[in-house]
Amino acid sequence: MSIEQLAETAQAMVAAGKGIIAIDESNNTIAKRFEGVGIPNSEENRRAYREMLLTTPGLGEHISGAILYDETIRQSTKSGVPFTKVMNDAGIIPGIKVDKGPQPLAGFPGEVVTEGLDGLRDRLKEYYTLGARFAKWRAVINIGEDIPSGSCIEANSHALARYAALCQEQGLVPMVEPEVLMDGNHDIQTCYEVTEVVLRSLFDALYQQSVMLEGTILKASMVVPGKSSGDKASVEEVAESTLMCLKTTVPAILPGIVFLSGGQSDEDATAHLDAMNRMGPNPWPLSFSYGRAMQSAALKLWSQDLAGNVAKAQAIVHERARDNGLAALGKWSRG
Ligand code: 5MM
């Protein structure tokens, strides 16, 4: 796979007014989401739920790609059409989560490192055959007393860079996701400082591992105060701090940055993205790769009547995609 082809895929992922829907919840995570709305976590419910999302009429108008989980990329609609075909027909690029999740970092209480490098080359080969054209790996950085440590940041950056290099070798665009968690009582300045150090470390590691930035997408967390801090930053403050942090750390050659929602409300996630784009022009397209902020409202409605509520739930998915697509252009308006 040439760098030109990787760059083309990366650019398509952040095409104007389009973003990514993250539906790569592992079975443990989707269990929590289903439990929240009272649905049994059966394979058939997971399949039916993902079918509802992926067959949303007009989804491809605002969604460029979807991140799937290992089980999902192998599944089909009830009538037997593989999800990857549904996506390709709708102009939605199939992506795949390839990390094996965060594990405690030995010697560093309260910190985690994402695992999944063993055997990754062979797994990527298979995912490419199954139709994936980009792959995501999420590192989790906790903020707390005396954490994150430099060792935790370095270990996660190194893993992200090793995975990214393997992805490019196998023809997949890496979507590198260093998530600085919103959990904690830290202020917005602390979040800024931690995010800055994390991104500096990440881009240094990507350089060390010869990762081609032209064929890479960054999935970033926004700079916000800790959830239990009691602080409420304005939309402008979050947008300005996040932009400043990205501009000082992320090379301009990167094809695009997409954000995770991280537990923000649907409206906050959209408003923050919109504000950052209004503050442009920026060095890179800024778009979304939301999980909860794309799905929560639709999941709630779907859970009330499953098959009976598919069309209503899809209307909500489409609305969230449209709103976030407008925010990716800086053209969203509240209400
Ligand atoms: C969909 O959630 C993903 C995490 O799944 P696991 O915890 O099961 O591995 C997560 O990586 C997600 O893709 C991003 O964090 C974006 O999701 P949010 O909800 O933060 O926008």
PDB file of N, CA and C in Angstrom, residues 159-235:
ATOM      1  N   ALA A 159       3.383   2.219  22.509  1.00  0.00           N
ATOM      2  CA  ALA A 159       2.443   1.209  21.981  1.00  0.00           C
ATOM      3  C   ALA A 159       1.638   1.789  20.821  1.00  0.00           C
ATOM      4  N   LEU A 160       1.177   3.028  20.984  1.00  0.00           N
ATOM      5  CA  LEU A 160       0.414   3.671  19.897  1.00  0.00           C
ATOM      6  C   LEU A 160       1.257   3.757  18.617  1.00  0.00           C
ATOM      7  N   ALA A 161       2.522   4.097  18.778  1.00  0.00           N
ATOM      8  CA  ALA A 161       3.383   4.258  17.599  1.00  0.00           C
ATOM      9  C   ALA A 161       3.683   2.905  16.956  1.00  0.00           C
ATOM     10  N   ARG A 162       3.906   1.870  17.764  1.00  0.00           N
ATOM     11  CA  ARG A 162       4.168   0.523  17.208  1.00  0.00           C
ATOM     12  C   ARG A 162       2.935   0.038  16.431  1.00  0.00           C
ATOM     13  N   TYR A 163       1.753   0.244  17.013  1.00  0.00           N
ATOM     14  CA  TYR A 163       0.513  -0.181  16.327  1.00  0.00           C
ATOM     15  C   TYR A 163       0.326   0.609  15.037  1.00  0.00           C
ATOM     16  N   ALA A 164       0.605   1.926  15.084  1.00  0.00           N
ATOM     17  CA  ALA A 164       0.398   2.773  13.902  1.00  0.00           C
ATOM     18  C   ALA A 164       1.313   2.331  12.760  1.00  0.00           C
ATOM     19  N   ALA A 165       2.556   2.013  13.081  1.00  0.00           N
ATOM     20  CA  ALA A 165       3.500   1.578  12.042  1.00  0.00           C
ATOM     21  C   ALA A 165       3.019   0.257  11.427  1.00  0.00           C
ATOM     22  N   LEU A 166       2.552  -0.649  12.260  1.00  0.00           N
ATOM     23  CA  LEU A 166       2.047  -1.939  11.747  1.00  0.00           C
ATOM     24  C   LEU A 166       0.825  -1.726  10.852  1.00  0.00           C
ATOM     25  N   CYS A 167      -0.055  -0.821  11.249  1.00  0.00           N
ATOM     26  CA  CYS A 167      -1.242  -0.527  10.430  1.00  0.00           C
ATOM     27  C   CYS A 167      -0.820  -0.078   9.036  1.00  0.00           C
ATOM     28  N   GLN A 168       0.107   0.867   8.996  1.00  0.00           N
ATOM     29  CA  GLN A 168       0.500   1.403   7.677  1.00  0.00           C
ATOM     30  C   GLN A 168       1.181   0.327   6.841  1.00  0.00           C
ATOM     31  N   GLU A 169       1.952  -0.527   7.485  1.00  0.00           N
ATOM     32  CA  GLU A 169       2.594  -1.642   6.761  1.00  0.00           C
ATOM     33  C   GLU A 169       1.531  -2.528   6.111  1.00  0.00           C
ATOM     34  N   GLN A 170       0.384  -2.667   6.758  1.00  0.00           N
ATOM     35  CA  GLN A 170      -0.673  -3.564   6.270  1.00  0.00           C
ATOM     36  C   GLN A 170      -1.769  -2.829   5.494  1.00  0.00           C
ATOM     37  N   GLY A 171      -1.564  -1.549   5.201  1.00  0.00           N
ATOM     38  CA  GLY A 171      -2.495  -0.821   4.338  1.00  0.00           C
ATOM     39  C   GLY A 171      -3.693  -0.222   5.046  1.00  0.00           C
ATOM     40  N   LEU A 172      -3.611  -0.107   6.374  1.00  0.00           N
ATOM     41  CA  LEU A 172      -4.710   0.520   7.119  1.00  0.00           C
ATOM     42  C   LEU A 172      -4.248   1.859   7.697  1.00  0.00           C
ATOM     43  N   VAL A 173      -5.139   2.829   7.676  1.00  0.00           N
ATOM     44  CA  VAL A 173      -4.833   4.134   8.279  1.00  0.00           C
ATOM     45  C   VAL A 173      -4.975   4.008   9.798  1.00  0.00           C
ATOM     46  N   PRO A 174      -3.926   4.332  10.555  1.00  0.00           N
ATOM     47  CA  PRO A 174      -4.080   4.295  12.014  1.00  0.00           C
ATOM     48  C   PRO A 174      -4.836   5.522  12.515  1.00  0.00           C
ATOM     49  N   MET A 175      -5.805   5.286  13.381  1.00  0.00           N
ATOM     50  CA  MET A 175      -6.473   6.385  14.084  1.00  0.00           C
ATOM     51  C   MET A 175      -5.971   6.298  15.517  1.00  0.00           C
ATOM     52  N   VAL A 176      -5.027   7.170  15.857  1.00  0.00           N
ATOM     53  CA  VAL A 176      -4.363   7.077  17.161  1.00  0.00           C
ATOM     54  C   VAL A 176      -5.162   7.881  18.192  1.00  0.00           C
ATOM     55  N   GLU A 177      -5.537   7.222  19.266  1.00  0.00           N
ATOM     56  CA  GLU A 177      -6.428   7.863  20.250  1.00  0.00           C
ATOM     57  C   GLU A 177      -5.810   7.866  21.648  1.00  0.00           C
ATOM     58  N   PRO A 178      -5.154   8.966  22.032  1.00  0.00           N
ATOM     59  CA  PRO A 178      -4.697   9.075  23.411  1.00  0.00           C
ATOM     60  C   PRO A 178      -5.770   9.832  24.195  1.00  0.00           C
ATOM     61  N   GLU A 179      -6.596   9.120  24.924  1.00  0.00           N
ATOM     62  CA  GLU A 179      -7.708   9.795  25.629  1.00  0.00           C
ATOM     63  C   GLU A 179      -7.294  10.217  27.025  1.00  0.00           C
ATOM     64  N   VAL A 180      -7.301  11.520  27.264  1.00  0.00           N
ATOM     65  CA  VAL A 180      -7.112  12.031  28.628  1.00  0.00           C
ATOM     66  C   VAL A 180      -8.507  12.049  29.247  1.00  0.00           C
ATOM     67  N   LEU A 181      -8.714  11.220  30.259  1.00  0.00           N
ATOM     68  CA  LEU A 181     -10.065  11.062  30.812  1.00  0.00           C
ATOM     69  C   LEU A 181     -10.569  12.328  31.494  1.00  0.00           C
ATOM     70  N   MET A 182     -11.903  12.501  31.406  1.00  0.00           N
ATOM     71  CA  MET A 182     -12.544  13.637  32.093  1.00  0.00           C
ATOM     72  C   MET A 182     -12.711  13.377  33.594  1.00  0.00           C
ATOM     73  N   ASP A 183     -12.582  12.101  34.021  1.00  0.00           N
ATOM     74  CA  ASP A 183     -12.791  11.752  35.435  1.00  0.00           C
ATOM     75  C   ASP A 183     -11.790  12.495  36.319  1.00  0.00           C
ATOM     76  N   GLY A 184     -12.273  12.987  37.466  1.00  0.00           N
ATOM     77  CA  GLY A 184     -11.357  13.629  38.406  1.00  0.00           C
ATOM     78  C   GLY A 184     -11.809  15.032  38.751  1.00  0.00           C
ATOM     79  N   ASN A 185     -11.085  15.635  39.724  1.00  0.00           N
ATOM     80  CA  ASN A 185     -11.500  16.973  40.153  1.00  0.00           C
ATOM     81  C   ASN A 185     -10.505  18.045  39.749  1.00  0.00           C
ATOM     82  N   HIS A 186      -9.709  17.737  38.706  1.00  0.00           N
ATOM     83  CA  HIS A 186      -8.700  18.694  38.226  1.00  0.00           C
ATOM     84  C   HIS A 186      -9.355  19.859  37.479  1.00  0.00           C
ATOM     85  N   ASP A 187      -8.605  20.958  37.366  1.00  0.00           N
ATOM     86  CA  ASP A 187      -9.147  22.104  36.625  1.00  0.00           C
ATOM     87  C   ASP A 187      -8.761  22.009  35.146  1.00  0.00           C
ATOM     88  N   ILE A 188      -9.267  22.953  34.368  1.00  0.00           N
ATOM     89  CA  ILE A 188      -9.054  22.886  32.911  1.00  0.00           C
ATOM     90  C   ILE A 188      -7.567  23.080  32.558  1.00  0.00           C
ATOM     91  N   GLN A 189      -6.853  23.882  33.364  1.00  0.00           N
ATOM     92  CA  GLN A 189      -5.427  24.114  33.102  1.00  0.00           C
ATOM     93  C   GLN A 189      -4.633  22.811  33.256  1.00  0.00           C
ATOM     94  N   THR A 190      -5.003  22.018  34.246  1.00  0.00           N
ATOM     95  CA  THR A 190      -4.311  20.732  34.432  1.00  0.00           C
ATOM     96  C   THR A 190      -4.573  19.830  33.232  1.00  0.00           C
ATOM     97  N   CYS A 191      -5.819  19.821  32.769  1.00  0.00           N
ATOM     98  CA  CYS A 191      -6.146  19.007  31.600  1.00  0.00           C
ATOM     99  C   CYS A 191      -5.314  19.475  30.409  1.00  0.00           C
ATOM    100  N   TYR A 192      -5.183  20.790  30.263  1.00  0.00           N
ATOM    101  CA  TYR A 192      -4.380  21.345  29.163  1.00  0.00           C
ATOM    102  C   TYR A 192      -2.939  20.839  29.258  1.00  0.00           C
ATOM    103  N   GLU A 193      -2.364  20.964  30.451  1.00  0.00           N
ATOM    104  CA  GLU A 193      -0.946  20.608  30.604  1.00  0.00           C
ATOM    105  C   GLU A 193      -0.709  19.121  30.338  1.00  0.00           C
ATOM    106  N   VAL A 194      -1.611  18.292  30.856  1.00  0.00           N
ATOM    107  CA  VAL A 194      -1.448  16.841  30.646  1.00  0.00           C
ATOM    108  C   VAL A 194      -1.617  16.517  29.158  1.00  0.00           C
ATOM    109  N   THR A 195      -2.639  17.090  28.530  1.00  0.00           N
ATOM    110  CA  THR A 195      -2.882  16.802  27.111  1.00  0.00           C
ATOM    111  C   THR A 195      -1.684  17.235  26.268  1.00  0.00           C
ATOM    112  N   GLU A 196      -1.103  18.378  26.623  1.00  0.00           N
ATOM    113  CA  GLU A 196       0.049  18.862  25.864  1.00  0.00           C
ATOM    114  C   GLU A 196       1.221  17.873  25.958  1.00  0.00           C
ATOM    115  N   VAL A 197       1.506  17.410  27.165  1.00  0.00           N
ATOM    116  CA  VAL A 197       2.627  16.471  27.346  1.00  0.00           C
ATOM    117  C   VAL A 197       2.343  15.159  26.607  1.00  0.00           C
ATOM    118  N   VAL A 198       1.088  14.704  26.685  1.00  0.00           N
ATOM    119  CA  VAL A 198       0.708  13.442  26.036  1.00  0.00           C
ATOM    120  C   VAL A 198       0.879  13.551  24.518  1.00  0.00           C
ATOM    121  N   LEU A 199       0.424  14.647  23.945  1.00  0.00           N
ATOM    122  CA  LEU A 199       0.513  14.796  22.482  1.00  0.00           C
ATOM    123  C   LEU A 199       1.964  14.969  22.032  1.00  0.00           C
ATOM    124  N   ARG A 200       2.761  15.691  22.808  1.00  0.00           N
ATOM    125  CA  ARG A 200       4.189  15.824  22.459  1.00  0.00           C
ATOM    126  C   ARG A 200       4.855  14.452  22.454  1.00  0.00           C
ATOM    127  N   SER A 201       4.554  13.681  23.476  1.00  0.00           N
ATOM    128  CA  SER A 201       5.150  12.347  23.588  1.00  0.00           C
ATOM    129  C   SER A 201       4.683  11.459  22.430  1.00  0.00           C
ATOM    130  N   LEU A 202       3.388  11.552  22.089  1.00  0.00           N
ATOM    131  CA  LEU A 202       2.844  10.723  21.008  1.00  0.00           C
ATOM    132  C   LEU A 202       3.526  11.045  19.675  1.00  0.00           C
ATOM    133  N   PHE A 203       3.617  12.324  19.327  1.00  0.00           N
ATOM    134  CA  PHE A 203       4.186  12.658  18.010  1.00  0.00           C
ATOM    135  C   PHE A 203       5.681  12.371  17.953  1.00  0.00           C
ATOM    136  N   ASP A 204       6.343  12.441  19.111  1.00  0.00           N
ATOM    137  CA  ASP A 204       7.743  12.039  19.157  1.00  0.00           C
ATOM    138  C   ASP A 204       7.854  10.533  18.885  1.00  0.00           C
ATOM    139  N   ALA A 205       6.988   9.754  19.518  1.00  0.00           N
ATOM    140  CA  ALA A 205       7.023   8.284  19.337  1.00  0.00           C
ATOM    141  C   ALA A 205       6.660   7.906  17.899  1.00  0.00           C
ATOM    142  N   LEU A 206       5.696   8.593  17.313  1.00  0.00           N
ATOM    143  CA  LEU A 206       5.321   8.299  15.921  1.00  0.00           C
ATOM    144  C   LEU A 206       6.516   8.551  15.003  1.00  0.00           C
ATOM    145  N   TYR A 207       7.265   9.617  15.284  1.00  0.00           N
ATOM    146  CA  TYR A 207       8.460   9.926  14.488  1.00  0.00           C
ATOM    147  C   TYR A 207       9.510   8.823  14.672  1.00  0.00           C
ATOM    148  N   GLN A 208       9.709   8.412  15.927  1.00  0.00           N
ATOM    149  CA  GLN A 208      10.717   7.380  16.221  1.00  0.00           C
ATOM    150  C   GLN A 208      10.400   6.073  15.502  1.00  0.00           C
ATOM    151  N   GLN A 209       9.103   5.783  15.325  1.00  0.00           N
ATOM    152  CA  GLN A 209       8.704   4.511  14.692  1.00  0.00           C
ATOM    153  C   GLN A 209       8.440   4.668  13.191  1.00  0.00           C
ATOM    154  N   SER A 210       8.854   5.791  12.615  1.00  0.00           N
ATOM    155  CA  SER A 210       8.724   6.026  11.161  1.00  0.00           C
ATOM    156  C   SER A 210       7.288   5.972  10.666  1.00  0.00           C
ATOM    157  N   VAL A 211       6.375   6.453  11.477  1.00  0.00           N
ATOM    158  CA  VAL A 211       4.970   6.499  11.050  1.00  0.00           C
ATOM    159  C   VAL A 211       4.791   7.716  10.144  1.00  0.00           C
ATOM    160  N   MET A 212       4.118   7.484   9.001  1.00  0.00           N
ATOM    161  CA  MET A 212       3.911   8.587   8.049  1.00  0.00           C
ATOM    162  C   MET A 212       2.673   9.372   8.461  1.00  0.00           C
ATOM    163  N   LEU A 213       2.887  10.603   8.867  1.00  0.00           N
ATOM    164  CA  LEU A 213       1.762  11.386   9.396  1.00  0.00           C
ATOM    165  C   LEU A 213       0.709  11.669   8.333  1.00  0.00           C
ATOM    166  N   GLU A 214       1.116  11.709   7.062  1.00  0.00           N
ATOM    167  CA  GLU A 214       0.151  11.970   5.970  1.00  0.00           C
ATOM    168  C   GLU A 214      -0.920  10.895   5.906  1.00  0.00           C
ATOM    169  N   GLY A 215      -0.628   9.726   6.469  1.00  0.00           N
ATOM    170  CA  GLY A 215      -1.590   8.615   6.440  1.00  0.00           C
ATOM    171  C   GLY A 215      -2.035   8.247   7.840  1.00  0.00           C
ATOM    172  N   THR A 216      -2.187   9.239   8.697  1.00  0.00           N
ATOM    173  CA  THR A 216      -2.552   8.994  10.110  1.00  0.00           C
ATOM    174  C   THR A 216      -3.650   9.982  10.514  1.00  0.00           C
ATOM    175  N   ILE A 217      -4.569   9.543  11.334  1.00  0.00           N
ATOM    176  CA  ILE A 217      -5.598  10.440  11.893  1.00  0.00           C
ATOM    177  C   ILE A 217      -5.455  10.434  13.414  1.00  0.00           C
ATOM    178  N   LEU A 218      -5.546  11.620  14.015  1.00  0.00           N
ATOM    179  CA  LEU A 218      -5.521  11.726  15.482  1.00  0.00           C
ATOM    180  C   LEU A 218      -6.945  11.763  16.011  1.00  0.00           C
ATOM    181  N   LYS A 219      -7.228  10.919  16.988  1.00  0.00           N
ATOM    182  CA  LYS A 219      -8.510  11.013  17.698  1.00  0.00           C
ATOM    183  C   LYS A 219      -8.195  11.592  19.071  1.00  0.00           C
ATOM    184  N   ALA A 220      -8.617  12.808  19.310  1.00  0.00           N
ATOM    185  CA  ALA A 220      -8.187  13.539  20.505  1.00  0.00           C
ATOM    186  C   ALA A 220      -9.334  13.767  21.484  1.00  0.00           C
ATOM    187  N   SER A 221      -8.951  13.947  22.749  1.00  0.00           N
ATOM    188  CA  SER A 221      -9.935  14.386  23.744  1.00  0.00           C
ATOM    189  C   SER A 221      -9.862  15.906  23.822  1.00  0.00           C
ATOM    190  N   MET A 222     -10.951  16.522  24.207  1.00  0.00           N
ATOM    191  CA  MET A 222     -10.959  17.983  24.324  1.00  0.00           C
ATOM    192  C   MET A 222     -10.388  18.403  25.683  1.00  0.00           C
ATOM    193  N   VAL A 223      -9.962  19.656  25.766  1.00  0.00           N
ATOM    194  CA  VAL A 223      -9.426  20.184  27.020  1.00  0.00           C
ATOM    195  C   VAL A 223     -10.597  20.734  27.836  1.00  0.00           C
ATOM    196  N   VAL A 224     -10.926  20.007  28.896  1.00  0.00           N
ATOM    197  CA  VAL A 224     -12.104  20.348  29.717  1.00  0.00           C
ATOM    198  C   VAL A 224     -11.751  20.180  31.203  1.00  0.00           C
ATOM    199  N   PRO A 225     -12.484  20.828  32.107  1.00  0.00           N
ATOM    200  CA  PRO A 225     -12.234  20.583  33.537  1.00  0.00           C
ATOM    201  C   PRO A 225     -12.701  19.186  33.942  1.00  0.00           C
ATOM    202  N   GLY A 226     -12.115  18.615  34.986  1.00  0.00           N
ATOM    203  CA  GLY A 226     -12.518  17.293  35.484  1.00  0.00           C
ATOM    204  C   GLY A 226     -13.993  17.266  35.849  1.00  0.00           C
ATOM    205  N   LYS A 227     -14.604  16.097  35.620  1.00  0.00           N
ATOM    206  CA  LYS A 227     -16.055  15.959  35.815  1.00  0.00           C
ATOM    207  C   LYS A 227     -16.501  16.296  37.238  1.00  0.00           C
ATOM    208  N   SER A 228     -15.669  15.935  38.245  1.00  0.00           N
ATOM    209  CA  SER A 228     -16.094  16.191  39.616  1.00  0.00           C
ATOM    210  C   SER A 228     -15.445  17.443  40.208  1.00  0.00           C
ATOM    211  N   SER A 229     -14.921  18.319  39.350  1.00  0.00           N
ATOM    212  CA  SER A 229     -14.268  19.541  39.855  1.00  0.00           C
ATOM    213  C   SER A 229     -15.279  20.602  40.269  1.00  0.00           C
ATOM    214  N   GLY A 230     -16.507  20.474  39.733  1.00  0.00           N
ATOM    215  CA  GLY A 230     -17.506  21.515  40.003  1.00  0.00           C
ATOM    216  C   GLY A 230     -17.344  22.700  39.070  1.00  0.00           C
ATOM    217  N   ASP A 231     -16.250  22.725  38.287  1.00  0.00           N
ATOM    218  CA  ASP A 231     -16.037  23.848  37.351  1.00  0.00           C
ATOM    219  C   ASP A 231     -16.861  23.617  36.092  1.00  0.00           C
ATOM    220  N   LYS A 232     -17.330  24.721  35.519  1.00  0.00           N
ATOM    221  CA  LYS A 232     -18.017  24.606  34.225  1.00  0.00           C
ATOM    222  C   LYS A 232     -17.347  25.610  33.289  1.00  0.00           C
ATOM    223  N   ALA A 233     -16.632  25.100  32.300  1.00  0.00           N
ATOM    224  CA  ALA A 233     -15.974  26.002  31.348  1.00  0.00           C
ATOM    225  C   ALA A 233     -16.965  26.374  30.255  1.00  0.00           C
ATOM    226  N   SER A 234     -16.840  27.583  29.747  1.00  0.00           N
ATOM    227  CA  SER A 234     -17.732  27.998  28.662  1.00  0.00           C
ATOM    228  C   SER A 234     -17.342  27.270  27.377  1.00  0.00           C
ATOM    229  N   VAL A 235     -18.260  27.284  26.419  1.00  0.00           N
ATOM    230  CA  VAL A 235     -17.982  26.654  25.123  1.00  0.00           C
ATOM    231  C   VAL A 235     -16.723  27.284  24.512  1.00  0.00           C
TER     232      VAL A 235
END
